[in-house]
Coordinates of C-alpha atoms in Angstrom, one line a residue:
M5 CA -14.9 27.1 3.5
P6 CA -14.8 31.1 2.7
E7 CA -15.3 31.6 -1.1
D8 CA -13.0 34.4 -1.4
T9 CA -10.1 32.4 -0.3
S10 CA -6.9 32.8 -2.6
L11 CA -5.8 30.0 -4.8
N12 CA -2.6 30.2 -3.9
S13 CA -0.4 26.9 -3.9
E14 CA 1.9 28.1 -1.1
D15 CA -0.9 29.2 1.1
P16 CA -0.2 27.9 4.9
S17 CA -3.8 27.9 5.6
S18 CA -5.6 25.7 3.1
R19 CA -3.9 22.9 5.2
V20 CA -5.7 23.6 8.3
R21 CA -9.2 24.5 6.5
V22 CA -9.2 20.8 4.8
L23 CA -8.5 19.2 8.1
E24 CA -11.3 21.2 9.7
M25 CA -13.3 20.1 7.0
Q26 CA -12.4 16.8 7.4
T27 CA -12.7 16.6 10.5
K28 CA -16.1 17.5 10.5
L29 CA -17.2 15.6 7.5
H30 CA -15.6 12.1 9.4
H31 CA -17.0 13.4 12.7
W32 CA -20.9 13.5 11.2
A33 CA -20.2 10.2 9.4
R34 CA -19.4 8.3 12.3
A35 CA -22.4 9.9 14.9
D36 CA -25.0 9.1 11.8
P37 CA -24.3 5.5 10.1
G38 CA -27.0 6.0 7.8
R39 CA -26.5 9.8 6.3
R40 CA -26.5 10.5 2.9
F41 CA -24.0 13.7 2.5
D42 CA -25.5 16.7 0.1
D43 CA -23.5 19.5 -1.1
L44 CA -20.1 18.0 -1.1
F45 CA -19.2 19.6 -4.4
N46 CA -18.9 23.0 -3.2
L47 CA -15.9 21.1 -0.9
V48 CA -14.5 19.8 -3.6
H49 CA -13.8 22.7 -5.9
D50 CA -13.3 25.4 -2.9
P51 CA -9.8 27.0 -3.3
A52 CA -8.5 25.2 0.0
T53 CA -9.3 22.1 -1.2
L54 CA -7.9 22.2 -4.6
T55 CA -4.8 24.3 -3.5
M56 CA -3.9 21.3 -0.9
A57 CA -4.6 19.0 -3.7
F58 CA -2.2 20.3 -6.6
A59 CA 0.2 20.3 -3.5
R60 CA 0.0 16.7 -3.0
V61 CA 0.1 16.0 -6.6
A62 CA 3.2 18.5 -7.1
G63 CA 4.6 16.3 -4.5
N64 CA 4.2 12.8 -5.8
Q65 CA 6.9 10.7 -7.5
G66 CA 5.0 10.8 -10.5
A67 CA 4.6 14.9 -10.8
R68 CA 7.4 14.6 -13.7
T69 CA 5.3 12.3 -15.6
P70 CA 2.7 13.5 -18.4
G71 CA -0.9 12.9 -19.1
V72 CA -2.4 12.7 -22.8
D73 CA -1.9 16.0 -23.3
G74 CA 1.9 16.0 -22.7
L75 CA 2.2 18.3 -19.8
T76 CA 3.9 17.5 -15.9
V77 CA 3.6 19.4 -12.9
I78 CA 6.5 21.4 -13.3
E79 CA 5.3 22.5 -17.1
V80 CA 2.1 23.9 -15.8
E81 CA 3.6 26.0 -12.8
E82 CA 6.1 27.5 -15.2
R83 CA 3.9 27.7 -18.1
I84 CA 0.5 29.0 -16.6
G85 CA 1.0 29.3 -12.6
A86 CA -0.1 27.2 -10.2
P87 CA -2.6 30.0 -9.6
G88 CA -3.8 30.8 -12.8
F89 CA -3.8 27.0 -13.2
L90 CA -6.5 26.2 -10.0
H91 CA -8.5 29.4 -11.0
D92 CA -9.2 28.0 -14.3
L93 CA -9.9 24.4 -13.2
R94 CA -12.2 25.8 -10.6
A95 CA -14.0 27.6 -13.0
A96 CA -14.3 24.5 -15.1
L97 CA -15.9 22.8 -12.3
K98 CA -18.2 25.1 -11.1
D99 CA -19.5 25.9 -14.2
G100 CA -19.8 21.9 -15.6
S101 CA -17.5 22.1 -18.4
F102 CA -14.8 20.0 -16.7
R103 CA -14.6 16.8 -18.3
P104 CA -12.1 14.0 -17.5
L105 CA -9.6 13.1 -20.2
P106 CA -8.5 9.4 -20.9
V107 CA -5.5 8.0 -18.8
R108 CA -2.5 7.3 -20.8
E109 CA -1.3 3.6 -20.5
R110 CA 2.0 2.5 -19.4
K111 CA 2.9 -1.6 -19.2
I112 CA 5.6 -2.1 -16.2
P113 CA 6.9 -5.3 -15.3
K114 CA 5.0 -7.5 -12.5
P115 CA 7.7 -8.2 -9.6
G116 CA 8.9 -11.1 -9.2
G117 CA 10.7 -11.4 -12.6
S118 CA 7.7 -13.6 -14.1
G119 CA 7.9 -11.4 -17.5
K120 CA 3.9 -10.4 -17.1
V121 CA 3.0 -6.9 -17.3
R122 CA 0.8 -5.0 -15.7
S123 CA -1.0 -1.5 -17.0
L124 CA -0.9 1.8 -15.0
G125 CA -2.9 4.8 -16.2
I126 CA -1.5 8.0 -16.0
P127 CA -4.2 10.9 -15.6
T128 CA -3.7 14.5 -16.9
V129 CA -2.4 16.8 -14.1
A130 CA -5.7 18.6 -14.0
D131 CA -7.1 15.1 -13.2
R132 CA -4.7 14.4 -10.9
V133 CA -5.7 17.7 -8.5
V134 CA -9.4 17.1 -9.0
Q135 CA -8.8 13.5 -8.3
A136 CA -6.9 14.4 -5.0
A137 CA -9.5 16.9 -4.0
L138 CA -12.5 14.3 -4.2
K139 CA -10.4 12.1 -2.0
L140 CA -9.6 14.6 0.3
V141 CA -13.7 15.5 0.8
L142 CA -14.6 11.3 0.1
E143 CA -12.5 9.9 2.2
P144 CA -13.0 11.1 6.2
V145 CA -16.5 10.2 5.1
F146 CA -15.9 6.7 3.9
E147 CA -13.6 6.0 6.8
A148 CA -16.1 5.9 9.4
D149 CA -17.8 2.7 7.7
F150 CA -14.2 1.1 7.0
T151 CA -13.3 -2.0 9.7
P152 CA -10.2 -2.1 11.3
V153 CA -9.1 -5.4 9.3
S154 CA -8.2 -3.2 6.3
Y155 CA -5.2 -1.8 5.9
G156 CA -3.8 -0.8 2.7
F157 CA -4.2 3.0 1.4
R158 CA -5.8 4.2 4.4
P159 CA -4.2 7.0 6.7
G160 CA -2.2 5.7 9.7
R161 CA -2.4 2.4 8.4
R162 CA 0.8 0.7 6.9
A163 CA 1.7 -3.0 6.0
Q164 CA 3.3 -3.8 9.2
D165 CA 0.0 -3.6 10.9
A166 CA -1.6 -6.4 8.8
I167 CA 1.0 -8.4 9.5
A168 CA 1.2 -8.1 12.8
E169 CA -2.6 -8.9 13.0
I170 CA -1.6 -12.1 11.2
H171 CA 1.2 -12.6 13.7
H172 CA -1.2 -11.8 16.9
F173 CA -4.3 -14.1 15.3
G174 CA -2.2 -16.7 14.2
T175 CA -0.6 -17.1 18.2
N176 CA -3.9 -17.5 19.6
S177 CA -5.2 -20.7 17.2
Y178 CA -6.1 -19.3 13.8
R179 CA -3.7 -21.2 11.9
W180 CA -5.7 -22.5 9.0
V181 CA -5.4 -19.8 6.2
L182 CA -7.4 -18.8 3.1
D183 CA -4.6 -17.2 0.9
A184 CA -6.7 -15.4 -1.7
D185 CA -5.6 -13.7 -4.5
I186 CA -8.4 -11.6 -6.8
E187 CA -8.1 -12.3 -10.3
A188 CA -7.0 -8.6 -12.0
C189 CA -9.0 -6.7 -9.2
F190 CA -8.5 -3.3 -10.0
D191 CA -9.6 -3.9 -13.9
R192 CA -12.9 -5.9 -13.0
I193 CA -14.8 -3.9 -10.5
D194 CA -18.2 -3.7 -11.6
H195 CA -18.7 0.0 -12.5
V196 CA -22.7 -0.2 -10.8
A197 CA -21.9 -2.0 -8.0
L198 CA -19.2 0.7 -7.1
M199 CA -21.6 3.4 -7.7
D200 CA -24.0 1.7 -5.5
R201 CA -21.7 1.7 -2.6
V202 CA -21.2 4.8 -3.2
R203 CA -24.4 6.4 -3.2
A204 CA -25.2 4.5 0.3
R205 CA -23.3 7.9 1.5
V206 CA -23.2 10.3 -1.3
K207 CA -26.5 12.0 -2.3
D208 CA -24.7 14.7 -4.2
K209 CA -25.1 14.2 -7.6
R210 CA -22.8 16.2 -9.4
V211 CA -20.0 14.6 -7.0
L212 CA -21.3 11.0 -8.3
A213 CA -21.0 12.5 -11.5
L214 CA -17.7 13.2 -11.4
V215 CA -16.4 10.1 -9.9
K216 CA -18.7 8.4 -12.5
A217 CA -17.0 10.2 -15.2
F218 CA -13.6 9.5 -14.3
L219 CA -14.3 5.4 -14.2
K220 CA -15.6 6.1 -18.0
A221 CA -12.6 8.2 -18.6
G222 CA -10.8 5.4 -21.0
I223 CA -7.4 4.7 -21.8
L224 CA -4.9 5.8 -24.4
T225 CA -3.3 2.5 -24.9
E226 CA 0.8 2.5 -25.7
L227 CA -0.4 1.7 -29.6
G228 CA -2.7 5.4 -29.6
E229 CA -5.8 3.9 -29.5
N230 CA -8.6 4.6 -27.4
K231 CA -10.1 2.0 -25.2
E232 CA -13.1 2.8 -23.3
T233 CA -13.6 1.5 -19.7
M234 CA -16.4 -0.3 -18.6
T235 CA -15.6 -2.1 -15.5
G236 CA -12.6 -1.4 -13.1
T237 CA -10.5 1.4 -11.5
P238 CA -7.4 2.1 -13.5
Q239 CA -4.0 1.8 -11.5
G240 CA -2.1 5.0 -10.8
G241 CA -5.0 7.5 -10.3
I242 CA -5.2 8.9 -7.1
L243 CA -8.8 8.1 -6.6
S244 CA -8.3 4.5 -7.5
P245 CA -6.9 3.1 -4.2
L246 CA -10.2 4.7 -2.2
L247 CA -12.7 3.7 -4.7
A248 CA -11.2 -0.2 -4.3
N249 CA -11.2 0.0 -0.6
I250 CA -15.1 1.3 -0.9
A251 CA -15.9 -1.5 -2.9
L252 CA -14.1 -4.8 -1.3
S253 CA -15.3 -3.1 2.0
A254 CA -18.4 -5.2 1.1
L255 CA -16.1 -8.2 1.8
D256 CA -14.9 -6.7 5.1
E257 CA -18.3 -6.1 6.3
H258 CA -19.3 -9.5 5.3
L259 CA -16.7 -11.6 6.8
M260 CA -16.5 -9.6 9.9
E261 CA -20.4 -9.2 10.6
P262 CA -20.1 -11.8 13.4
W263 CA -17.5 -9.7 15.0
K264 CA -19.7 -6.4 15.8
P265 CA -21.4 -6.2 19.1
G266 CA -24.1 -8.7 19.5
G267 CA -22.7 -11.3 16.6
A268 CA -22.0 -14.7 17.6
M269 CA -18.0 -13.7 17.5
S270 CA -18.3 -10.8 19.1
T271 CA -16.9 -11.7 22.7
A272 CA -14.0 -14.2 23.6
W273 CA -16.6 -16.2 25.2
Q274 CA -18.6 -16.3 22.4
R275 CA -15.6 -17.7 20.3
Q276 CA -14.7 -20.2 22.6
S277 CA -18.2 -21.4 23.1
R278 CA -18.3 -21.9 19.4
R279 CA -15.1 -23.7 19.3
T280 CA -15.2 -26.1 21.9
R281 CA -18.9 -26.4 22.6
K282 CA -20.5 -26.0 18.9
Q283 CA -17.5 -27.2 17.4
L284 CA -18.0 -24.4 15.0
P285 CA -14.9 -22.1 13.6
N286 CA -14.1 -19.0 14.0
W287 CA -12.6 -16.7 11.0
R288 CA -10.4 -13.2 10.7
V289 CA -10.1 -11.5 7.9
V290 CA -7.1 -9.2 6.7
R291 CA -6.6 -7.1 4.0
Y292 CA -4.5 -4.8 2.1
A293 CA -6.1 -3.1 -0.8
D294 CA -6.8 -6.4 -3.0
D295 CA -4.4 -8.9 -1.2
F296 CA -5.9 -10.5 1.4
V297 CA -6.0 -13.8 4.1
V298 CA -8.4 -14.9 5.9
L299 CA -7.2 -16.9 9.2
V300 CA -9.7 -19.6 10.5
N301 CA -9.5 -21.1 13.7
G302 CA -11.3 -24.6 12.5
S303 CA -10.8 -27.2 9.7
R304 CA -9.2 -27.5 6.6
E305 CA -13.0 -27.9 5.8
D306 CA -13.9 -24.6 7.4
V307 CA -11.4 -23.0 5.1
L308 CA -13.1 -24.3 2.0
A309 CA -16.2 -23.3 3.5
V310 CA -15.2 -19.8 3.8
R311 CA -13.5 -19.9 0.2
E312 CA -17.3 -20.3 -1.3
D313 CA -18.7 -17.6 0.4
V314 CA -15.9 -15.3 -0.2
S315 CA -16.6 -16.2 -4.0
R316 CA -20.1 -15.4 -3.5
V317 CA -19.7 -12.0 -2.0
L318 CA -17.3 -10.7 -4.6
K319 CA -18.9 -12.0 -7.2
P320 CA -21.7 -8.8 -7.5
L321 CA -18.5 -6.7 -7.6
G322 CA -17.7 -8.2 -10.6
L323 CA -14.8 -10.0 -9.3
R324 CA -13.4 -13.8 -8.6
L325 CA -10.9 -15.4 -6.9
S326 CA -8.0 -16.5 -9.0
Q327 CA -7.9 -20.7 -9.3
E328 CA -4.2 -20.9 -9.6
K329 CA -3.0 -18.3 -7.1
T330 CA -5.6 -18.8 -4.2
Q331 CA -4.3 -21.5 -1.5
V332 CA -5.5 -23.2 1.3
T333 CA -2.3 -23.7 3.9
H334 CA -1.8 -24.2 7.7
L335 CA 0.8 -21.7 9.0
E336 CA 3.0 -24.7 10.1
D337 CA 3.9 -24.5 5.9
G338 CA 3.8 -20.6 6.3
I339 CA 2.6 -18.2 4.0
D340 CA 3.6 -15.3 1.9
F341 CA 1.9 -11.8 2.3
L342 CA 3.1 -8.2 1.2
G343 CA 6.8 -9.5 1.0
F344 CA 6.7 -11.1 4.4
H345 CA 7.3 -15.1 5.3
I346 CA 4.8 -15.9 8.4
Q347 CA 5.0 -19.6 9.9
W348 CA 3.8 -21.3 12.8
R349 CA 7.4 -23.3 13.9
R350 CA 9.0 -25.3 16.7
K351 CA 11.4 -22.7 18.8
K352 CA 15.0 -24.2 18.3
G353 CA 16.5 -26.5 21.0
T354 CA 12.6 -26.3 22.1
D355 CA 9.2 -28.1 22.2
Q356 CA 7.7 -24.5 22.2
W357 CA 5.9 -23.4 19.2
H358 CA 5.4 -19.4 18.0
V359 CA 4.6 -17.4 15.2
Y360 CA 7.4 -15.8 13.1
T361 CA 7.7 -13.7 10.6
F362 CA 10.7 -13.7 8.1
I363 CA 11.3 -12.0 5.3
A364 CA 10.1 -13.9 1.9
K365 CA 12.5 -14.9 -0.6
R366 CA 11.2 -12.9 -3.5
P367 CA 11.8 -9.4 -2.0
I368 CA 15.6 -10.5 -1.1
R369 CA 15.8 -11.6 -5.0
Q370 CA 14.6 -8.4 -6.2
L371 CA 16.5 -6.5 -4.0
K372 CA 19.6 -8.6 -5.0
A373 CA 18.9 -7.9 -8.7
K374 CA 18.6 -4.3 -8.2
I375 CA 21.9 -4.4 -6.6
R376 CA 23.4 -6.6 -9.4
A377 CA 22.0 -4.2 -11.8
L378 CA 24.0 -0.9 -10.1
T379 CA 27.6 -2.8 -9.9
R380 CA 27.9 -4.3 -13.0
R381 CA 32.0 -4.9 -13.0
Q382 CA 31.8 -2.6 -16.5
S383 CA 30.0 0.1 -15.0
Q384 CA 31.6 3.7 -15.2
Q385 CA 29.0 5.7 -13.1
D386 CA 30.8 7.6 -10.6
L387 CA 30.9 5.9 -7.0
K388 CA 29.3 9.1 -5.2
S389 CA 26.1 8.5 -7.4
L390 CA 26.1 4.9 -7.1
L391 CA 26.7 4.8 -3.5
I392 CA 23.8 7.4 -3.2
R393 CA 21.5 5.3 -5.1
I394 CA 22.5 2.0 -3.3
N395 CA 21.6 3.8 0.2
Q396 CA 18.6 5.0 -0.9
I397 CA 17.4 1.1 -1.9
V398 CA 18.7 -0.3 1.1
R399 CA 17.7 2.2 3.5
G400 CA 14.0 2.1 2.4
W401 CA 14.0 -1.9 2.0
S402 CA 15.9 -2.5 5.4
A403 CA 13.1 0.6 6.7
Y404 CA 9.9 -2.0 5.9
F405 CA 11.8 -5.3 6.6
R406 CA 13.2 -4.6 10.3
H407 CA 10.2 -5.7 12.2
A408 CA 11.1 -9.4 10.8
V409 CA 13.4 -11.8 11.9
A410 CA 15.8 -10.1 9.6
K411 CA 19.2 -9.9 11.7
N412 CA 21.1 -12.7 9.6
Q413 CA 19.4 -12.0 6.2
F414 CA 20.4 -8.4 7.1
S415 CA 24.2 -9.3 7.5
G416 CA 24.0 -11.4 4.7
L417 CA 23.3 -8.8 2.4
A418 CA 25.4 -6.3 3.7
D419 CA 28.0 -8.6 3.0
F420 CA 26.5 -8.8 -0.9
I421 CA 26.6 -5.4 -1.3
W422 CA 30.3 -4.8 0.1
W423 CA 31.6 -7.6 -1.8
R424 CA 29.4 -6.2 -5.1
V425 CA 30.7 -3.0 -5.0
M426 CA 34.3 -3.7 -4.1
R427 CA 34.3 -6.5 -6.9
M428 CA 33.3 -3.4 -9.3
L429 CA 35.9 -1.2 -8.0
R430 CA 38.3 -3.9 -8.2
V431 CA 37.8 -4.4 -12.1
R432 CA 37.7 -0.6 -12.7
H433 CA 40.9 0.3 -11.1
D434 CA 42.7 -3.0 -11.8
W435 CA 43.1 -3.2 -8.4
T436 CA 44.7 -6.3 -6.3
W437 CA 43.8 -7.4 -3.1
K438 CA 46.8 -6.5 -2.0
D439 CA 45.7 -2.3 -3.4
I440 CA 42.5 -2.9 -1.6
R441 CA 43.7 -3.7 1.7
R442 CA 45.9 -0.7 1.7
R443 CA 43.3 1.2 1.1
F444 CA 40.5 0.2 3.2
V445 CA 42.3 -1.4 6.1
T446 CA 43.4 0.7 8.9
P447 CA 46.9 -0.1 10.8
S448 CA 44.7 -1.7 13.7
G449 CA 43.5 -3.9 11.0
R450 CA 39.6 -2.7 11.0
W451 CA 38.1 -2.3 7.5
R452 CA 37.1 1.2 6.4
P453 CA 33.9 1.6 5.0
I454 CA 33.4 2.2 1.4
S455 CA 33.1 5.8 0.8
A456 CA 33.2 8.5 -1.9
E457 CA 33.2 12.5 -1.2
G458 CA 31.7 12.1 2.4
T459 CA 29.0 9.6 0.9
E460 CA 29.5 6.4 2.8
L461 CA 27.7 2.8 1.5
F462 CA 24.9 2.5 4.0
D463 CA 25.7 -1.0 6.2
M464 CA 22.7 -2.8 6.6
A465 CA 24.0 -4.8 9.3
A466 CA 24.0 -2.4 11.5
V467 CA 19.7 -1.7 11.5
V468 CA 17.7 -2.4 14.9
V469 CA 15.8 -5.0 14.4
T470 CA 12.6 -4.7 16.8
R471 CA 9.2 -6.4 16.6
Y472 CA 6.5 -4.4 15.6
R473 CA 3.6 -4.1 18.2
W474 CA 0.0 -5.1 17.3
R475 CA -2.1 -2.1 17.6
G476 CA -5.4 -3.7 16.4
T477 CA -8.6 -1.1 16.8
R478 CA -6.4 1.1 18.7
I479 CA -4.8 2.8 15.5
P480 CA -5.7 6.7 15.9
S481 CA -8.0 8.6 12.9
P482 CA -6.5 11.3 11.9
W483 CA -10.0 13.2 12.2
A484 CA -10.6 12.0 15.7
E485 CA -11.7 15.1 17.5
I486 CA -13.0 18.3 16.1
Q487 CA -10.6 20.7 15.3
A488 CA -10.9 23.9 17.4

């Protein structure tokens, strides 16, 4: 990319130039699996890359959250201006004076109401922009190596793809499951092992030094103490999911090695022969970030053997399976994964068995808890603002789960939300049920939707439930072809 590109955060041509750069890197990486890329640092501090990186940082929800320097994206734009900020940042990168600052620690409760907390690391705006620039350059290179069985934090892939993969292979006799949980994965990844995997593709010492600097940046705790980061990739950093995928791809590669051309499970005939003639198991891993399951077409003993194999692969990465949360189970008993409950069960009224995908109990409890918190009977929040917030939550939640067997749950939750809002209004306005019927029932006997100033309560029961189709290896890459 040209050196004289303007550092303008509104430059529309930056996206095109960065996409061209990414496409070429991805093409070269796919064409030569053993290639180690040099001179990537110039792409990291290129004006177009930094412009795109800043735009992505500014568009994130965390843009309003300051790092240890106290600056937010808005304050950077108002005090310095995006062009000036990026110009200074580029100069610091080029002359080698840039140093990442410690991330600001923030503890948030873990989902599920367990009372446990997890730590998020909040980098400074400058560090976020550099991390985003690094990701723009490194991601297309490593995407060429990642196997199709991982779905978390990868372009064009989503949680529903992982669920569809489990559904597909569960339907095809892979019904014994290693439901695995890595203990404190993001906190314990070994830096040496991670950097070795990065070096397998990256030769540029300046890029390697920059990645290592972010790993070693340290943490400023909520108590104001500086803590070194000897292991792990702090959750919250833009670069952390990519680095975690690079580390955990060792697990994907190991378990999926037999599926490669020429491997023991590479064809349907070989897999069938292993089961029927040799009495050997077949397996398939499905991973979403640090959550993964191994589906086994075999026996419980085969799953236990796979579990030991997984433990051996994770050990050099500084990781281990949680003894409490890792389970060996059968799909007939069901598993919870990414908020879904997947179970092999008999279809009602028949002798046919199928794999079904339901909504797990925990996300339903969490949604109800959010609605209860918003609709306390003593709440004085104006109705329009309340409906907007409820609609935001419910629309996103139902869009995520609309591919499950969810019609009854959606109807039940729609009733729950309606009653919560209506009871709040009844207490607030001291209405009787006669008052409510007079306001919300039409002369024809139909109920009017709850609304305020043109904003209606979203009806989850009206959401269309459709099956999500398994895409398998057909998920397209955003850099599949060289751009003209």
